[in-house]
Tab-separated table of N, CA and C in Angstrom:
chain	number	residue	atom	x	y	z
A	403	MET	N	42.257	58.844	41.586
A	403	MET	CA	42.836	60.127	41.236
A	403	MET	C	43.160	60.893	42.516
A	404	ARG	N	44.341	61.462	42.579
A	404	ARG	CA	44.770	62.201	43.764
A	404	ARG	C	44.119	63.586	43.816
A	405	CYS	N	43.904	64.082	45.036
A	405	CYS	CA	43.379	65.427	45.259
A	405	CYS	C	44.283	66.441	44.552
A	406	LYS	N	43.701	67.457	43.980
A	406	LYS	CA	44.448	68.454	43.205
A	406	LYS	C	44.943	69.639	44.041
A	407	HIS	N	44.606	69.684	45.332
A	407	HIS	CA	44.973	70.838	46.161
A	407	HIS	C	46.448	70.817	46.575
A	408	TRP	N	47.065	71.981	46.432
A	408	TRP	CA	48.449	72.203	46.839
A	408	TRP	C	48.471	73.272	47.923
A	409	ARG	N	49.548	73.278	48.715
A	409	ARG	CA	49.703	74.307	49.747
A	409	ARG	C	51.182	74.642	49.906
A	410	ARG	N	51.476	75.935	49.920
A	410	ARG	CA	52.826	76.365	50.265
A	410	ARG	C	53.000	76.172	51.758
A	411	VAL	N	54.166	75.713	52.148
A	411	VAL	CA	54.452	75.492	53.563
A	411	VAL	C	54.942	76.819	54.150
A	412	PRO	N	54.254	77.345	55.168
A	412	PRO	CA	54.700	78.603	55.779
A	412	PRO	C	56.144	78.490	56.278
A	413	LEU	N	56.875	79.586	56.217
A	413	LEU	CA	58.294	79.592	56.557
A	413	LEU	C	58.560	79.050	57.959
A	414	ASP	N	57.764	79.435	58.945
A	414	ASP	CA	58.010	78.948	60.305
A	414	ASP	C	57.816	77.432	60.392
A	415	LEU	N	56.843	76.900	59.667
A	415	LEU	CA	56.623	75.454	59.663
A	415	LEU	C	57.688	74.725	58.843
A	416	THR	N	58.198	75.373	57.809
A	416	THR	CA	59.300	74.795	57.030
A	416	THR	C	60.514	74.617	57.924
A	417	GLN	N	60.826	75.628	58.711
A	417	GLN	CA	61.976	75.543	59.611
A	417	GLN	C	61.782	74.459	60.669
A	418	GLU	N	60.580	74.370	61.231
A	418	GLU	CA	60.288	73.328	62.218
A	418	GLU	C	60.384	71.940	61.585
A	419	ALA	N	59.853	71.798	60.378
A	419	ALA	CA	59.888	70.510	59.681
A	419	ALA	C	61.324	70.103	59.364
A	420	ARG	N	62.161	71.046	58.972
A	420	ARG	CA	63.564	70.730	58.666
A	420	ARG	C	64.291	70.201	59.894
A	421	GLN	N	63.931	70.704	61.064
A	421	GLN	CA	64.548	70.228	62.305
A	421	GLN	C	64.116	68.796	62.625
A	422	LYS	N	62.904	68.430	62.233
A	422	LYS	CA	62.371	67.097	62.526
A	422	LYS	C	62.710	66.063	61.462
A	423	ALA	N	62.920	66.508	60.235
A	423	ALA	CA	63.194	65.591	59.126
A	423	ALA	C	64.625	65.073	59.221
A	424	PRO	N	64.824	63.767	59.123
A	424	PRO	CA	66.176	63.204	59.219
A	424	PRO	C	67.153	63.806	58.200
A	425	SER	N	66.680	64.103	57.004
A	425	SER	CA	67.556	64.658	55.968
A	425	SER	C	67.755	66.161	56.123
A	426	GLY	N	66.887	66.808	56.892
A	426	GLY	CA	66.949	68.260	57.028
A	426	GLY	C	66.349	68.993	55.844
A	427	CYS	N	65.764	68.256	54.902
A	427	CYS	CA	65.191	68.847	53.698
A	427	CYS	C	63.690	68.577	53.635
A	428	VAL	N	62.927	69.603	53.295
A	428	VAL	CA	61.492	69.444	53.037
A	428	VAL	C	61.110	70.366	51.883
A	429	ASP	N	60.076	69.988	51.168
A	429	ASP	CA	59.589	70.809	50.074
A	429	ASP	C	58.901	72.054	50.619
A	430	ARG	N	58.920	73.133	49.853
A	430	ARG	CA	58.250	74.364	50.260
A	430	ARG	C	56.775	74.376	49.881
A	431	ALA	N	56.339	73.415	49.062
A	431	ALA	CA	54.926	73.267	48.697
A	431	ALA	C	54.638	71.775	48.599
A	432	VAL	N	53.430	71.386	49.023
A	432	VAL	CA	53.040	69.979	48.984
A	432	VAL	C	51.651	69.834	48.387
A	433	GLN	N	51.430	68.676	47.766
A	433	GLN	CA	50.114	68.333	47.229
A	433	GLN	C	49.424	67.416	48.221
A	434	CYS	N	48.117	67.573	48.369
A	434	CYS	CA	47.339	66.677	49.210
A	434	CYS	C	47.496	65.260	48.662
A	435	GLN	N	47.834	64.325	49.539
A	435	GLN	CA	48.080	62.943	49.129
A	435	GLN	C	46.837	62.065	49.161
A	436	LEU	N	45.733	62.596	49.662
A	436	LEU	CA	44.495	61.824	49.677
A	436	LEU	C	43.944	61.687	48.266
A	437	SER	N	43.102	60.702	48.057
A	437	SER	CA	42.426	60.602	46.767
A	437	SER	C	41.477	61.794	46.648
A	438	ALA	N	41.022	62.091	45.441
A	438	ALA	CA	40.120	63.227	45.223
A	438	ALA	C	38.967	63.137	46.225
A	439	HIS	N	38.678	64.247	46.900
A	439	HIS	CA	37.656	64.235	47.942
A	439	HIS	C	36.935	65.567	48.006
A	440	GLU	N	35.782	65.563	48.627
A	440	GLU	CA	34.933	66.742	48.735
A	440	GLU	C	35.292	67.633	49.918
A	441	GLY	N	35.875	67.078	50.957
A	441	GLY	CA	36.166	67.836	52.170
A	441	GLY	C	37.217	68.905	51.952
A	442	ASP	N	37.338	69.796	52.941
A	442	ASP	CA	38.312	70.880	52.815
A	442	ASP	C	39.538	70.666	53.702
A	443	GLU	N	39.704	69.462	54.262
A	443	GLU	CA	40.900	69.140	55.041
A	443	GLU	C	41.838	68.334	54.149
A	444	HIS	N	43.084	68.797	54.062
A	444	HIS	CA	44.061	68.197	53.163
A	444	HIS	C	45.327	67.829	53.927
A	445	HIS	N	46.055	66.829	53.406
A	445	HIS	CA	47.273	66.339	54.035
A	445	HIS	C	48.374	66.172	52.996
A	446	GLY	N	49.500	66.826	53.226
A	446	GLY	CA	50.660	66.693	52.346
A	446	GLY	C	51.832	66.090	53.103
A	447	LEU	N	52.490	65.108	52.510
A	447	LEU	CA	53.640	64.450	53.129
A	447	LEU	C	54.862	65.356	53.049
A	448	LEU	N	55.504	65.577	54.200
A	448	LEU	CA	56.722	66.383	54.235
A	448	LEU	C	57.977	65.524	54.330
A	449	ALA	N	57.947	64.488	55.188
A	449	ALA	CA	59.148	63.667	55.365
A	449	ALA	C	58.822	62.367	56.080
A	450	GLU	N	59.524	61.315	55.677
A	450	GLU	CA	59.509	60.079	56.453
A	450	GLU	C	60.419	60.333	57.655
A	451	LEU	N	60.081	59.776	58.795
A	451	LEU	CA	60.874	59.993	60.000
A	451	LEU	C	61.687	58.756	60.349
A	452	ASP	N	62.716	58.951	61.174
A	452	ASP	CA	63.512	57.826	61.645
A	452	ASP	C	62.680	56.912	62.537
A	453	THR	N	61.648	57.495	63.176
A	453	THR	CA	60.746	56.703	63.999
A	453	THR	C	60.072	55.676	63.108
A	454	TYR	N	60.083	54.423	63.527
A	454	TYR	CA	59.497	53.357	62.725
A	454	TYR	C	58.006	53.592	62.520
A	455	ASP	N	57.550	53.505	61.280
A	455	ASP	CA	56.131	53.613	60.926
A	455	ASP	C	55.508	54.973	61.209
A	456	ALA	N	56.237	56.062	60.970
A	456	ALA	CA	55.678	57.401	61.172
A	456	ALA	C	56.271	58.364	60.147
A	457	ALA	N	55.508	59.416	59.871
A	457	ALA	CA	55.957	60.438	58.929
A	457	ALA	C	55.472	61.803	59.395
A	458	LEU	N	56.090	62.840	58.855
A	458	LEU	CA	55.716	64.222	59.157
A	458	LEU	C	54.795	64.721	58.048
A	459	TRP	N	53.616	65.177	58.441
A	459	TRP	CA	52.596	65.630	57.495
A	459	TRP	C	52.215	67.085	57.759
A	460	LEU	N	51.899	67.797	56.681
A	460	LEU	CA	51.300	69.121	56.772
A	460	LEU	C	49.804	68.940	56.594
A	461	ARG	N	49.025	69.449	57.535
A	461	ARG	CA	47.566	69.384	57.410
A	461	ARG	C	47.048	70.805	57.307
A	462	TRP	N	46.152	71.032	56.331
A	462	TRP	CA	45.555	72.356	56.201
A	462	TRP	C	44.068	72.268	55.947
A	463	ARG	N	43.391	73.260	56.480
A	463	ARG	CA	41.951	73.424	56.304
A	463	ARG	C	41.707	74.922	56.276
A	464	GLY	N	41.393	75.427	55.091
A	464	GLY	CA	41.270	76.873	54.943
A	464	GLY	C	42.614	77.527	55.228
A	465	THR	N	42.638	78.471	56.158
A	465	THR	CA	43.884	79.152	56.498
A	465	THR	C	44.618	78.513	57.669
A	466	CYS	N	44.019	77.515	58.295
A	466	CYS	CA	44.637	76.819	59.423
A	466	CYS	C	45.606	75.756	58.894
A	467	VAL	N	46.887	75.887	59.232
A	467	VAL	CA	47.927	74.991	58.737
A	467	VAL	C	48.794	74.549	59.913
A	468	ASP	N	49.110	73.250	59.983
A	468	ASP	CA	49.955	72.769	61.078
A	468	ASP	C	50.701	71.500	60.674
A	469	LEU	N	51.728	71.173	61.449
A	469	LEU	CA	52.504	69.952	61.253
A	469	LEU	C	52.006	68.875	62.199
A	470	PHE	N	52.034	67.643	61.728
A	470	PHE	CA	51.651	66.507	62.554
A	470	PHE	C	52.552	65.329	62.255
A	471	VAL	N	52.944	64.611	63.292
A	471	VAL	CA	53.603	63.319	63.124
A	471	VAL	C	52.490	62.296	63.190
A	472	LEU	N	52.303	61.558	62.101
A	472	LEU	CA	51.227	60.571	62.016
A	472	LEU	C	51.807	59.193	61.720
A	473	ARG	N	51.238	58.190	62.347
A	473	ARG	CA	51.648	56.810	62.099
A	473	ARG	C	51.227	56.401	60.689
A	474	ASP	N	52.016	55.528	60.084
A	474	ASP	CA	51.720	55.040	58.738
A	474	ASP	C	50.482	54.150	58.739
A	475	CYS	N	49.757	54.182	57.642
A	475	CYS	CA	48.599	53.301	57.477
A	475	CYS	C	49.110	51.853	57.419
A	476	PRO	N	48.573	50.968	58.263
A	476	PRO	CA	49.057	49.591	58.291
A	476	PRO	C	48.383	48.664	57.275
A	477	VAL	N	47.414	49.176	56.518
A	477	VAL	CA	46.618	48.328	55.627
A	477	VAL	C	47.401	48.006	54.352
A	478	THR	N	47.356	46.749	53.971
A	478	THR	CA	47.993	46.322	52.723
A	478	THR	C	46.930	45.836	51.757
A	479	GLY	N	47.259	45.888	50.493
A	479	GLY	CA	46.328	45.496	49.448
A	479	GLY	C	46.177	43.993	49.335
A	480	PRO	N	45.157	43.579	48.592
A	480	PRO	CA	44.932	42.153	48.372
A	480	PRO	C	45.924	41.610	47.347
A	481	GLY	N	45.932	40.324	47.206
A	481	GLY	CA	46.762	39.704	46.176
A	481	GLY	C	48.135	39.330	46.687
A	482	PRO	N	48.931	38.757	45.820
A	482	PRO	CA	50.233	38.220	46.230
A	482	PRO	C	51.265	39.301	46.576
A	483	HIS	N	51.123	40.515	46.038
A	483	HIS	CA	52.128	41.553	46.270
A	483	HIS	C	51.900	42.323	47.564
A	484	ARG	N	50.664	42.333	48.070
A	484	ARG	CA	50.321	42.975	49.343
A	484	ARG	C	50.912	44.385	49.451
A	485	GLU	N	50.701	45.188	48.402
A	485	GLU	CA	51.216	46.551	48.364
A	485	GLU	C	50.710	47.357	49.558
A	486	GLY	N	51.585	48.095	50.208
A	486	GLY	CA	51.217	48.899	51.364
A	486	GLY	C	50.614	50.233	50.959
A	487	CYS	N	49.811	50.786	51.837
A	487	CYS	CA	49.244	52.117	51.624
A	487	CYS	C	50.300	53.154	52.002
A	488	CYS	N	50.411	54.222	51.239
A	488	CYS	CA	51.422	55.263	51.462
A	488	CYS	C	50.888	56.442	52.275
A	489	LEU	N	49.727	56.281	52.887
A	489	LEU	CA	49.129	57.365	53.675
A	489	LEU	C	49.318	57.109	55.169
A	490	PHE	N	48.596	57.841	55.983
A	490	PHE	CA	48.687	57.732	57.434
A	490	PHE	C	47.535	56.887	57.975
A	491	ALA	N	47.692	56.377	59.177
A	491	ALA	CA	46.678	55.526	59.803
A	491	ALA	C	45.352	56.274	59.940
A	492	ASP	N	44.272	55.561	59.740
A	492	ASP	CA	42.905	56.078	59.902
A	492	ASP	C	42.546	57.213	58.944
A	493	HIS	N	43.207	57.278	57.788
A	493	HIS	CA	42.880	58.316	56.802
A	493	HIS	C	41.495	58.054	56.203
A	494	ALA	N	40.871	59.115	55.724
A	494	ALA	CA	39.600	58.989	55.002
A	494	ALA	C	39.920	58.678	53.543
A	495	GLU	N	38.916	58.317	52.794
A	495	GLU	CA	39.057	58.059	51.357
A	495	GLU	C	39.776	56.735	51.103
A	496	GLN	N	40.234	56.558	49.873
A	496	GLN	CA	40.840	55.305	49.415
A	496	GLN	C	42.272	55.142	49.913
A	497	HIS	N	42.711	53.885	49.970
A	497	HIS	CA	44.131	53.591	50.185
A	497	HIS	C	44.843	53.846	48.861
A	498	THR	N	46.126	54.130	48.906
A	498	THR	CA	46.846	54.455	47.672
A	498	THR	C	46.874	53.293	46.698
A	499	TRP	N	46.880	52.065	47.174
A	499	TRP	CA	46.888	50.922	46.258
A	499	TRP	C	45.539	50.698	45.589
A	500	GLU	N	44.489	51.375	46.053
A	500	GLU	CA	43.176	51.265	45.416
A	500	GLU	C	43.059	52.168	44.196
A	501	ASP	N	43.971	53.101	44.072
A	501	ASP	CA	43.978	54.029	42.956
A	501	ASP	C	44.929	53.482	41.903
A	502	THR	N	44.448	53.282	40.717
A	502	THR	CA	45.274	52.652	39.681
A	502	THR	C	46.128	53.639	38.896
A	503	SER	N	45.959	54.950	39.118
A	503	SER	CA	46.773	55.910	38.371
A	503	SER	C	48.212	55.866	38.871
A	504	GLU	N	49.162	56.109	37.999
A	504	GLU	CA	50.576	56.055	38.344
A	504	GLU	C	50.963	57.098	39.365
A	505	GLU	N	50.292	58.271	39.388
A	505	GLU	CA	50.702	59.327	40.304
A	505	GLU	C	50.451	58.959	41.766
A	506	ALA	N	49.625	57.961	42.035
A	506	ALA	CA	49.327	57.580	43.413
A	506	ALA	C	50.306	56.546	43.958
A	507	LEU	N	51.196	56.020	43.120
A	507	LEU	CA	52.120	54.995	43.575
A	507	LEU	C	53.213	55.588	44.443
A	508	CYS	N	53.655	54.834	45.432
A	508	CYS	CA	54.759	55.272	46.292
A	508	CYS	C	56.021	55.391	45.461
A	509	THR	N	56.859	56.327	45.835
A	509	THR	CA	58.116	56.485	45.116
A	509	THR	C	59.269	55.815	45.843
A	510	SER	N	59.012	55.311	47.033
A	510	SER	CA	60.118	54.683	47.773
A	510	SER	C	60.165	53.193	47.524
């Protein structure tokens, strides 16, 4: 099950993210993409980048909010399909392929 926390992206960070995103488009609010967790640090995906194996993420903890370019998680699932994880490298909690709910599946 995915974390239920959402965060509005501050206007200054929205503008910075739009400059970095290849499409120039980012959502004004993001949901934490980690599996349900107890900690207060959350990560929302803003955009895939042209840089191979990296994405732009919003990280928030309390009132502290910032943008980060993070490398993609390189771990793939077991079995013949070897589904990739849709999170960033060295993330805490489960890989996205470990969560069987449909909302955790990659949309790309």
